Amino acid sequence: MNLFRMVAAALLFVACSGSQTKPDGVPLGPQPDAGVATPLKERSPAPPTSAASRVPEAQKPSEPPLMPDQPFRDGRPEPIARTAKFDAPLPIERKLKNGAHVLIVPNHSVPLVAVEVRLLHGIDAVPIAKAGLAELVADAVLEGTRKRPAEQLARDIEDIAAQLTSNAGNESTAVHLNCLSERLPEGLDILADVVTQPAFRRADVERVRTLRLARLAQKQANIGQLAADEARRLVYGADHPLGQPVSGTAAIVQKIQRSEIAAHHKAWWVPNDSVIAVAGDIEADEAMSLLERAFASWRPRPMPNLALPPPHSAGKRFISLVEKPSATQSQVWVVGPLFPAREADAVPLEIANNVLGGVFTSRLNLNLREKHGYSYGVFSGLQLGRLSGSFSAQGGIIARSTVPAAAEYQKEIAAFASGDMTEDELRRARDTYVRTLPSQLETSDAVASAMANLVVLGRPVDFYRTLPDRAQSLTREQVVDVVKKWIKPETWPVVIVGPVGDARGDLEKLGLGPVETASSSSR
């Protein structure tokens, strides 16, 4: 307490004293002459002063000195003298002794290599009664080979810091490797082992079956996946392999036998129906040498005859409704059939789609999200395959806005189908289409997948190299003609999955055709 009192007394003395100084001895304000006491009543009031004027000249902040490059900083940068040009990769084409088609894109910017083995059949090669078989095979090949049980395979992949994935698509199946270029020989040995010598041990098969059944159960609560399944049925038909639910149904997957998995692999995983794409830090000759060594035991075999029925789309406009009372949103889709990817109309229609729903600032999203607030996002896209293709406009809609949202879908798609497109809209759509190309081919993984996909789709290997010039040469009349030719909303069905309930009558009043109930139990 004594110390506290001493400090308080000292502070009081300073506050009451007539001269206050800063630590450096400079007075804080004008003071009377030392030793002369001026009565309070005789002091003349000081003229009002600003805070800045009370600070001595030495205390005022000075202007910052000019930097040597100040004129440059103050000026506007000159425009770049030339436009940056992106040259898409052009692969080197080779072929293995076993008949596998090889595409190689050297890129030494980083010490990584991506290798993708793409089998040229997938879900399309599976009988309807075995829907989900292709996905089970793709899952099971990563669960162990004849010389590498599951745990050993996982350790070998981890030891070389590699990534190995597999998946089955509509018309192809992919096994993809990414590893350091210095570990590529070991990586290719693992990749070839997985592709050519999977063991399909009973315990491994049951493990992937259990995981697949869990995903199918989860799908029943995912209205987006349910809408996608219904869209497939309406575009391809219930008698087509691509018209089946993705990954099949729980009832079918539960019954698929281990022997059927092994038989499908033996029939369709053959080198004479494959392409191997390599991209990254390796030259073509070295890549071929390593591939020949790794896949030496992979022998070509005759393939089964595959007679697919033609896609059988719905061919009329109606609303296919999947009622999900527990959902808080609805999925609203408009779907229709298109053409194979190799058709000349593919590029102009892909560009035109950027006007309708291909980017965030396209018509569908600006209408349903920005103007009306019905959705967090609505978009449209083309899914073009080797034999056929489809169109979809889709998005999640706030449940109470399902009916007006469906009406706005039709309004926007109908206007688009009529050829309502300005030169400025086409310019922006075309520029976006071309300028996003570098980002699509940015990594070795993306390049390897893209090159393999060219073979799957039947497109030429210089497709990406020539794409910018072909896109820029398109006129508005050419693009509009393609849109009018293929976009037919008056014959395309509408898929709605969600808690429609009492709004069913309002949907019928939209003039989009009858409302037909579809079941999700078989999805």
Coordinates of C-alpha atoms in Angstrom, one line a residue:
M1 CA 0.0 0.0 0.0
N2 CA 2.9 2.4 0.7
L3 CA 4.2 2.0 -2.8
F4 CA 0.7 2.6 -4.2
R5 CA 0.4 5.9 -2.2
M6 CA 3.9 7.0 -3.4
V7 CA 3.0 6.4 -7.0
A8 CA -0.3 8.2 -6.7
A9 CA 1.4 11.2 -5.0
A10 CA 3.9 11.4 -7.8
L11 CA 1.3 11.4 -10.4
L12 CA -0.7 14.1 -8.6
F13 CA 2.4 16.3 -8.4
V14 CA 3.1 15.9 -12.2
A15 CA -0.5 16.7 -13.0
C16 CA -0.5 19.9 -10.9
S17 CA 2.9 21.2 -11.9
G18 CA 3.2 24.1 -14.3
S19 CA 5.7 22.5 -16.7
Q20 CA 5.1 19.2 -18.4
T21 CA 7.8 17.7 -20.6
K22 CA 8.1 14.6 -22.7
P23 CA 11.0 12.3 -21.9
D24 CA 13.2 14.0 -24.4
G25 CA 12.7 17.4 -22.6
V26 CA 10.6 19.1 -25.2
P27 CA 7.7 21.1 -23.5
L28 CA 4.2 19.8 -24.3
G29 CA 2.8 23.4 -24.5
P30 CA 3.8 27.1 -23.9
Q31 CA 4.9 27.8 -20.4
P32 CA 5.3 31.1 -18.3
D33 CA 8.7 32.4 -17.6
A34 CA 10.5 30.6 -14.8
G35 CA 10.2 32.2 -11.4
V36 CA 7.3 34.6 -12.4
A37 CA 3.9 33.9 -10.9
T38 CA 1.1 35.3 -13.0
P39 CA -2.2 35.7 -11.3
L40 CA -5.0 33.6 -12.9
K41 CA -7.1 36.7 -13.5
E42 CA -4.3 38.5 -15.3
R43 CA -3.7 35.6 -17.8
S44 CA -5.1 36.4 -21.2
P45 CA -6.9 33.5 -23.0
A46 CA -4.8 31.8 -25.6
P47 CA -6.2 31.8 -29.1
P48 CA -7.8 28.6 -30.2
T49 CA -5.4 26.4 -32.0
S50 CA -5.8 23.1 -33.9
A51 CA -4.1 19.9 -32.8
A52 CA -1.8 20.1 -35.7
S53 CA -0.6 23.6 -34.9
R54 CA 0.2 22.6 -31.3
V55 CA 2.7 20.1 -32.5
P56 CA 6.2 21.5 -32.9
E57 CA 7.6 21.5 -36.4
A58 CA 10.1 18.8 -35.5
Q59 CA 7.2 16.6 -34.4
K60 CA 5.0 16.9 -37.5
P61 CA 4.9 13.9 -39.8
S62 CA 6.9 14.5 -42.9
E63 CA 5.7 13.5 -46.4
P64 CA 7.0 10.0 -47.4
P65 CA 9.9 10.2 -49.8
L66 CA 9.2 9.5 -53.4
M67 CA 10.2 6.0 -54.5
P68 CA 12.5 5.8 -57.5
D69 CA 9.7 3.9 -59.4
Q70 CA 6.9 6.2 -58.3
P71 CA 6.0 7.3 -61.8
F72 CA 5.7 3.7 -62.8
R73 CA 3.5 3.0 -59.8
D74 CA 1.2 5.9 -60.6
G75 CA 0.8 4.9 -64.2
R76 CA -1.5 2.4 -65.9
P77 CA 0.3 -0.8 -67.2
E78 CA 0.5 -1.0 -71.0
P79 CA -1.5 -3.7 -72.6
I80 CA 0.3 -6.9 -73.5
A81 CA 1.6 -6.7 -77.0
R82 CA 0.4 -10.1 -78.0
T83 CA -2.3 -12.5 -76.9
A84 CA -1.1 -15.6 -75.0
K85 CA -1.5 -18.8 -77.1
F86 CA -2.1 -22.2 -75.7
D87 CA -1.0 -25.2 -77.7
A88 CA -3.0 -28.2 -76.6
P89 CA -0.9 -31.4 -76.4
L90 CA -0.6 -33.6 -79.4
P91 CA 0.1 -37.2 -78.4
I92 CA 2.7 -39.5 -79.9
E93 CA 0.9 -42.6 -81.1
R94 CA 2.4 -46.1 -80.7
K95 CA 1.1 -49.6 -80.3
L96 CA 2.2 -52.4 -78.0
K97 CA 3.0 -55.9 -79.3
N98 CA -0.2 -57.2 -77.8
G99 CA -2.3 -54.7 -79.7
A100 CA -2.9 -52.0 -77.1
H101 CA -3.1 -48.5 -78.5
V102 CA -0.7 -46.1 -76.8
L103 CA -0.7 -42.3 -76.6
I104 CA 2.2 -40.5 -75.0
V105 CA 2.5 -36.8 -74.1
P106 CA 6.0 -35.9 -72.6
N107 CA 6.0 -33.1 -70.1
H108 CA 9.1 -32.5 -68.0
S109 CA 7.8 -29.5 -65.9
V110 CA 7.4 -31.7 -62.8
P111 CA 8.8 -35.2 -62.0
L112 CA 5.5 -37.0 -62.2
V113 CA 3.9 -39.4 -64.6
A114 CA 0.3 -40.3 -65.1
V115 CA -0.7 -43.6 -66.8
E116 CA -4.3 -44.5 -67.6
V117 CA -5.3 -47.9 -69.0
R118 CA -8.7 -47.5 -70.6
L119 CA -10.8 -50.5 -71.6
L120 CA -13.2 -49.5 -74.4
H121 CA -16.3 -51.0 -72.8
G122 CA -18.0 -50.5 -69.4
I123 CA -21.6 -50.5 -68.3
D124 CA -22.6 -50.9 -72.0
A125 CA -21.2 -54.5 -71.9
V126 CA -23.3 -55.6 -69.0
P127 CA -26.6 -57.5 -69.4
I128 CA -29.6 -55.7 -67.9
A129 CA -30.1 -58.6 -65.4
K130 CA -26.6 -58.0 -64.1
A131 CA -26.6 -54.2 -63.8
G132 CA -23.8 -53.1 -61.5
L133 CA -21.4 -55.8 -62.6
A134 CA -19.0 -53.5 -64.4
E135 CA -18.7 -51.3 -61.2
L136 CA -18.1 -54.4 -59.0
V137 CA -15.3 -55.5 -61.3
A138 CA -13.7 -52.1 -61.2
D139 CA -13.8 -52.1 -57.4
A140 CA -12.5 -55.6 -57.0
V141 CA -9.4 -55.3 -59.1
L142 CA -7.9 -53.0 -56.5
E143 CA -8.5 -55.5 -53.7
G144 CA -5.6 -57.8 -54.5
T145 CA -3.8 -59.7 -57.3
R146 CA -2.6 -63.3 -57.5
K147 CA 0.8 -62.3 -56.2
R148 CA -0.3 -59.4 -54.0
P149 CA -3.0 -59.9 -51.4
A150 CA -5.0 -56.8 -50.5
E151 CA -2.7 -55.6 -47.7
Q152 CA 0.4 -56.2 -49.8
L153 CA -1.0 -54.3 -52.7
A154 CA -1.8 -51.4 -50.5
R155 CA 1.7 -51.4 -49.0
D156 CA 3.4 -51.6 -52.4
I157 CA 1.4 -48.6 -53.6
E158 CA 2.1 -46.6 -50.5
D159 CA 5.9 -47.5 -50.6
I160 CA 6.3 -45.6 -53.9
A161 CA 4.0 -42.8 -52.9
A162 CA 1.7 -43.6 -55.8
Q163 CA -2.0 -43.3 -56.4
L164 CA -4.1 -46.0 -58.1
T165 CA -7.8 -45.7 -58.8
S166 CA -10.3 -47.5 -61.0
N167 CA -13.9 -46.8 -62.2
A168 CA -16.4 -48.0 -64.7
G169 CA -18.2 -45.5 -67.0
N170 CA -20.9 -45.8 -69.6
E171 CA -18.7 -47.0 -72.5
S172 CA -15.2 -47.5 -70.9
T173 CA -13.5 -48.6 -67.7
A174 CA -10.3 -46.9 -66.4
V175 CA -7.5 -47.8 -64.2
H176 CA -5.3 -44.7 -63.4
L177 CA -1.8 -44.5 -61.9
N178 CA 0.0 -41.4 -60.7
C179 CA 3.6 -41.7 -59.4
L180 CA 7.0 -40.0 -59.4
S181 CA 8.9 -40.5 -62.6
E182 CA 11.8 -42.2 -60.8
R183 CA 9.4 -44.9 -59.4
L184 CA 7.5 -45.5 -62.7
P185 CA 9.0 -49.0 -63.3
E186 CA 7.6 -50.1 -59.9
G187 CA 4.3 -48.3 -60.6
L188 CA 3.8 -49.9 -63.9
D189 CA 4.5 -53.3 -62.4
I190 CA 1.7 -52.7 -59.9
L191 CA -0.6 -51.3 -62.6
A192 CA -0.1 -54.2 -64.9
D193 CA -0.6 -56.7 -62.1
V194 CA -3.9 -55.1 -61.2
V195 CA -5.2 -54.9 -64.8
T196 CA -4.1 -58.4 -65.8
Q197 CA -4.0 -60.6 -62.7
P198 CA -6.7 -59.7 -60.2
A199 CA -7.4 -62.5 -57.8
F200 CA -11.0 -61.8 -56.9
R201 CA -10.7 -63.7 -53.6
R202 CA -14.0 -64.4 -51.9
A203 CA -13.3 -62.2 -48.9
D204 CA -12.3 -59.3 -51.2
V205 CA -15.3 -59.6 -53.4
E206 CA -17.6 -59.6 -50.3
R207 CA -15.9 -56.5 -49.0
V208 CA -16.5 -54.5 -52.1
R209 CA -20.0 -55.9 -52.4
T210 CA -20.8 -54.6 -48.9
L211 CA -19.4 -51.2 -49.7
R212 CA -21.4 -51.0 -52.9
L213 CA -24.6 -52.1 -51.2
A214 CA -24.0 -49.3 -48.6
R215 CA -23.7 -46.7 -51.4
L216 CA -26.9 -48.0 -53.0
A217 CA -28.7 -47.6 -49.7
Q218 CA -27.4 -44.1 -49.3
K219 CA -28.5 -43.2 -52.8
Q220 CA -32.1 -43.6 -51.8
A221 CA -31.7 -40.4 -49.8
N222 CA -29.9 -38.5 -52.6
I223 CA -32.5 -36.9 -54.8
G224 CA -29.9 -35.8 -57.3
Q225 CA -28.8 -39.4 -57.9
L226 CA -32.4 -40.6 -58.1
A227 CA -33.1 -37.9 -60.7
A228 CA -30.0 -39.0 -62.7
D229 CA -31.3 -42.6 -62.7
E230 CA -34.7 -41.6 -63.9
A231 CA -33.2 -39.4 -66.6
R232 CA -31.1 -42.4 -67.9
R233 CA -34.3 -44.5 -68.1
L234 CA -36.1 -41.8 -70.1
V235 CA -33.2 -41.1 -72.5
Y236 CA -32.0 -44.7 -73.3
G237 CA -35.0 -46.8 -72.4
A238 CA -35.5 -49.5 -69.8
D239 CA -34.3 -52.2 -72.3
H240 CA -30.9 -50.6 -72.8
P241 CA -27.9 -51.2 -70.5
L242 CA -27.3 -47.4 -70.2
G243 CA -31.0 -47.0 -69.1
Q244 CA -30.4 -48.9 -65.9
P245 CA -29.7 -47.3 -62.5
V246 CA -26.0 -46.4 -62.0
S247 CA -24.3 -49.3 -60.1
G248 CA -27.5 -51.4 -60.5
T249 CA -29.9 -52.2 -57.7
A250 CA -29.3 -53.7 -54.3
A251 CA -31.3 -56.8 -55.3
I252 CA -29.2 -57.4 -58.4
V253 CA -25.8 -56.6 -56.7
Q254 CA -26.6 -59.0 -53.9
K255 CA -27.0 -61.9 -56.3
I256 CA -23.9 -61.3 -58.6
Q257 CA -21.5 -64.2 -58.2
R258 CA -17.8 -64.1 -57.8
S259 CA -17.5 -66.3 -60.9
E260 CA -19.5 -63.7 -62.9
I261 CA -17.1 -61.0 -61.8
A262 CA -14.1 -63.0 -63.0
A263 CA -15.8 -64.0 -66.2
H264 CA -16.6 -60.3 -67.1
H265 CA -13.0 -59.4 -66.4
K266 CA -11.7 -62.1 -68.7
A267 CA -14.1 -61.3 -71.5
W268 CA -13.7 -57.5 -71.6
W269 CA -10.4 -56.6 -70.0
V270 CA -8.2 -57.3 -73.1
P271 CA -5.4 -55.4 -74.7
N272 CA -6.9 -55.5 -78.2
D273 CA -9.8 -53.4 -76.8
S274 CA -7.8 -50.8 -74.8
V275 CA -5.8 -47.6 -75.0
I276 CA -2.9 -46.7 -72.6
A277 CA -2.3 -43.0 -72.2
V278 CA 0.9 -41.8 -70.7
A279 CA 1.6 -38.1 -69.7
G280 CA 4.4 -36.6 -67.8
D281 CA 8.1 -36.7 -67.2
I282 CA 9.1 -39.4 -69.6
E283 CA 10.1 -39.7 -73.3
A284 CA 8.2 -41.9 -75.7
D285 CA 10.8 -44.5 -76.3
E286 CA 11.4 -45.1 -72.6
A287 CA 7.7 -45.2 -72.0
M288 CA 7.2 -47.9 -74.6
S289 CA 10.1 -49.9 -73.3
L290 CA 8.6 -49.9 -69.8
L291 CA 5.1 -50.6 -71.0
E292 CA 6.2 -53.6 -73.1
R293 CA 8.0 -55.1 -70.1
A294 CA 5.2 -54.5 -67.6
F295 CA 2.4 -55.8 -69.9
A296 CA 4.3 -58.6 -71.6
S297 CA 2.0 -61.3 -70.2
W298 CA -1.2 -59.5 -71.2
R299 CA -2.3 -61.4 -74.3
P300 CA -5.0 -60.4 -76.8
R301 CA -8.2 -62.5 -76.9
P302 CA -11.3 -62.6 -79.1
M303 CA -14.1 -60.5 -77.6
P304 CA -17.8 -61.4 -77.2
N305 CA -20.2 -60.1 -79.8
L306 CA -22.1 -57.1 -78.3
A307 CA -25.4 -56.3 -79.9
L308 CA -26.9 -53.3 -78.2
P309 CA -30.4 -52.1 -78.9
P310 CA -30.7 -48.6 -80.1
P311 CA -31.5 -46.0 -77.4
H312 CA -35.2 -45.7 -77.0
S313 CA -36.0 -42.2 -75.6
A314 CA -39.4 -41.3 -74.2
G315 CA -40.2 -39.2 -77.3
K316 CA -42.8 -37.1 -75.7
R317 CA -43.1 -34.3 -73.1
F318 CA -44.5 -35.3 -69.7
I319 CA -43.5 -35.0 -66.1
S320 CA -42.0 -38.1 -64.5
L321 CA -42.5 -37.6 -60.7
V322 CA -40.6 -39.4 -58.0
E323 CA -42.3 -38.4 -54.7
K324 CA -39.8 -37.9 -51.8
P325 CA -41.8 -36.4 -48.9
S326 CA -38.8 -36.1 -46.5
A327 CA -36.7 -34.0 -48.9
T328 CA -36.4 -30.2 -48.4
Q329 CA -35.6 -29.6 -52.0
S330 CA -36.7 -30.9 -55.4
Q331 CA -34.5 -31.9 -58.3
V332 CA -35.9 -30.6 -61.6
W333 CA -34.4 -32.0 -64.8
V334 CA -35.3 -31.6 -68.5
V335 CA -33.6 -34.4 -70.6
G336 CA -33.4 -35.4 -74.2
P337 CA -31.4 -37.6 -76.6
L338 CA -28.5 -36.2 -78.7
F339 CA -25.8 -37.6 -81.0
P340 CA -22.4 -39.3 -80.7
A341 CA -19.4 -37.2 -79.7
R342 CA -17.7 -37.6 -83.1
E343 CA -20.5 -35.7 -84.9
A344 CA -19.6 -32.3 -86.4
D345 CA -22.4 -30.7 -84.5
A346 CA -20.8 -31.4 -81.1
V347 CA -18.5 -28.4 -80.9
P348 CA -21.1 -25.8 -81.9
L349 CA -23.7 -27.2 -79.5
E350 CA -21.2 -27.4 -76.7
I351 CA -20.4 -23.7 -77.3
A352 CA -24.1 -22.8 -77.5
N353 CA -24.8 -24.6 -74.2
N354 CA -22.6 -21.9 -72.4
V355 CA -25.4 -19.5 -73.3
L356 CA -28.1 -21.6 -71.8
G357 CA -26.6 -23.3 -68.7
G358 CA -22.9 -24.2 -69.2
V359 CA -21.5 -21.4 -66.9
F360 CA -22.5 -19.6 -63.8
T361 CA -23.6 -16.5 -65.7
S362 CA -25.7 -18.3 -68.2
R363 CA -29.5 -17.9 -68.7
L364 CA -30.8 -20.7 -66.5
N365 CA -28.8 -19.7 -63.5
L366 CA -29.4 -16.0 -63.8
N367 CA -33.1 -16.7 -64.0
L368 CA -33.7 -19.3 -61.4
R369 CA -31.0 -18.3 -58.9
E370 CA -30.3 -14.6 -59.3
K371 CA -33.7 -13.3 -60.4
H372 CA -36.2 -15.6 -58.6
G373 CA -34.1 -17.2 -55.8
Y374 CA -35.5 -20.6 -56.5
S375 CA -32.2 -22.4 -56.4
Y376 CA -28.5 -22.3 -55.4
G377 CA -27.6 -23.2 -59.0
V378 CA -29.1 -24.6 -62.2
F379 CA -27.0 -25.6 -65.2
S380 CA -27.2 -27.7 -68.4
G381 CA -24.8 -29.9 -70.2
L382 CA -24.1 -32.4 -72.9
Q383 CA -23.1 -36.0 -72.3
L384 CA -21.8 -37.3 -75.6
G385 CA -20.6 -40.9 -75.9
R386 CA -19.2 -43.2 -78.6
L387 CA -22.6 -44.4 -79.9
S388 CA -25.1 -41.8 -78.6
G389 CA -25.5 -38.8 -76.3
S390 CA -27.9 -36.8 -74.2
F391 CA -28.8 -33.3 -72.9
S392 CA -29.9 -32.4 -69.4
A393 CA -30.8 -29.1 -67.7
Q394 CA -30.8 -29.7 -64.0
G395 CA -30.6 -28.2 -60.5
G396 CA -31.8 -28.4 -56.9
I397 CA -34.9 -26.3 -56.3
I398 CA -36.4 -25.0 -53.0
A399 CA -39.4 -27.3 -52.5
R400 CA -42.1 -24.7 -52.4
S401 CA -40.8 -23.2 -55.7
T402 CA -40.9 -26.5 -57.7
V403 CA -43.9 -25.5 -59.8
P404 CA -42.8 -22.0 -60.9
A405 CA -39.2 -23.3 -61.4
A406 CA -40.4 -26.0 -63.8
A407 CA -42.2 -23.2 -65.8
E408 CA -39.0 -21.1 -65.9
Y409 CA -37.0 -24.1 -67.2
Q410 CA -39.4 -24.5 -70.1
K411 CA -39.4 -20.8 -70.8
E412 CA -35.6 -20.5 -71.0
I413 CA -35.1 -23.7 -73.0
A414 CA -37.8 -22.9 -75.4
A415 CA -36.3 -19.4 -76.1
F416 CA -32.9 -21.0 -76.5
A417 CA -34.3 -23.7 -78.9
S418 CA -35.9 -21.0 -81.1
G419 CA -32.5 -19.5 -81.9
D420 CA -32.7 -16.5 -79.6
M421 CA -29.0 -15.8 -79.3
T422 CA -27.2 -12.5 -79.7
E423 CA -23.8 -12.0 -81.3
D424 CA -22.5 -10.9 -77.9
E425 CA -23.8 -14.0 -76.1
L426 CA -22.1 -16.2 -78.7
R427 CA -18.8 -14.3 -78.4
R428 CA -18.7 -14.7 -74.7
A429 CA -19.8 -18.4 -74.9
R430 CA -17.1 -19.1 -77.5
D431 CA -14.4 -17.3 -75.6
T432 CA -15.3 -19.2 -72.4
Y433 CA -15.2 -22.5 -74.3
V434 CA -11.7 -21.8 -75.7
R435 CA -10.2 -20.1 -72.6
T436 CA -11.1 -22.9 -70.3
L437 CA -9.3 -25.4 -72.4
P438 CA -5.9 -24.9 -70.7
S439 CA -7.4 -25.6 -67.2
Q440 CA -8.9 -28.9 -68.6
L441 CA -5.4 -30.0 -69.6
E442 CA -3.5 -28.5 -66.7
T443 CA -2.1 -31.7 -65.0
S444 CA -0.6 -34.9 -66.3
D445 CA -3.6 -36.8 -64.8
A446 CA -6.0 -34.6 -66.8
V447 CA -4.0 -35.0 -70.0
A448 CA -3.7 -38.8 -69.7
S449 CA -7.5 -39.1 -69.1
A450 CA -8.3 -36.7 -71.9
M451 CA -6.1 -38.5 -74.4
A452 CA -7.6 -41.9 -73.5
N453 CA -11.1 -40.4 -73.8
L454 CA -10.4 -39.3 -77.4
V455 CA -10.0 -42.9 -78.4
V456 CA -13.1 -43.9 -76.4
L457 CA -15.2 -41.3 -78.1
G458 CA -13.8 -41.9 -81.6
R459 CA -12.4 -38.4 -81.9
P460 CA -9.1 -37.6 -83.7
V461 CA -6.0 -37.3 -81.5
D462 CA -5.5 -33.7 -82.7
F463 CA -9.0 -32.8 -81.5
Y464 CA -7.8 -30.4 -78.7
R465 CA -5.0 -28.9 -80.8
T466 CA -7.4 -27.8 -83.6
L467 CA -10.3 -27.0 -81.3
P468 CA -9.6 -23.2 -80.7
D469 CA -9.5 -22.4 -84.5
R470 CA -12.6 -24.5 -85.2
A471 CA -14.5 -22.8 -82.4
Q472 CA -13.5 -19.3 -83.4
S473 CA -14.5 -19.9 -87.0
L474 CA -18.1 -20.7 -86.1
T475 CA -20.7 -18.0 -87.0
R476 CA -23.9 -17.2 -85.2
E477 CA -25.9 -18.7 -88.1
Q478 CA -24.1 -22.0 -87.9
V479 CA -24.5 -22.3 -84.1
V480 CA -28.2 -21.3 -84.2
D481 CA -28.9 -23.9 -86.9
V482 CA -27.4 -26.6 -84.8
V483 CA -29.4 -25.5 -81.7
K484 CA -32.6 -25.6 -83.7
K485 CA -31.8 -29.0 -85.1
W486 CA -31.2 -30.7 -81.8
I487 CA -32.8 -28.9 -78.9
K488 CA -36.5 -30.1 -78.8
P489 CA -38.1 -29.2 -75.4
E490 CA -41.6 -29.8 -76.8
T491 CA -40.7 -33.6 -76.9
W492 CA -38.5 -33.9 -73.9
P493 CA -39.7 -35.2 -70.6
V494 CA -39.3 -33.4 -67.2
V495 CA -38.0 -35.3 -64.2
I496 CA -39.0 -34.1 -60.7
V497 CA -37.8 -35.8 -57.6
G498 CA -38.9 -34.2 -54.3
P499 CA -41.8 -33.4 -51.9
V500 CA -44.4 -32.4 -54.5
G501 CA -47.5 -33.5 -52.5
D502 CA -50.5 -31.3 -53.0
A503 CA -48.7 -29.3 -55.8
R504 CA -49.3 -32.1 -58.3
G505 CA -52.4 -30.4 -59.6
D506 CA -50.4 -27.2 -60.2
L507 CA -47.8 -29.1 -62.1
E508 CA -50.5 -30.5 -64.4
K509 CA -51.7 -26.9 -65.1
L510 CA -48.3 -25.9 -66.5
G511 CA -49.1 -27.5 -69.9
L512 CA -46.0 -29.8 -69.8
G513 CA -48.0 -32.9 -70.3
P514 CA -49.4 -35.4 -67.9
V515 CA -47.8 -36.1 -64.5
E516 CA -46.8 -39.7 -64.3
T517 CA -45.5 -41.3 -61.0
A518 CA -42.3 -43.2 -61.2
S519 CA -41.0 -45.4 -58.4
S520 CA -37.6 -45.0 -56.7
S521 CA -37.8 -48.4 -55.1
S522 CA -36.1 -50.0 -58.2
R523 CA -33.5 -47.3 -58.4

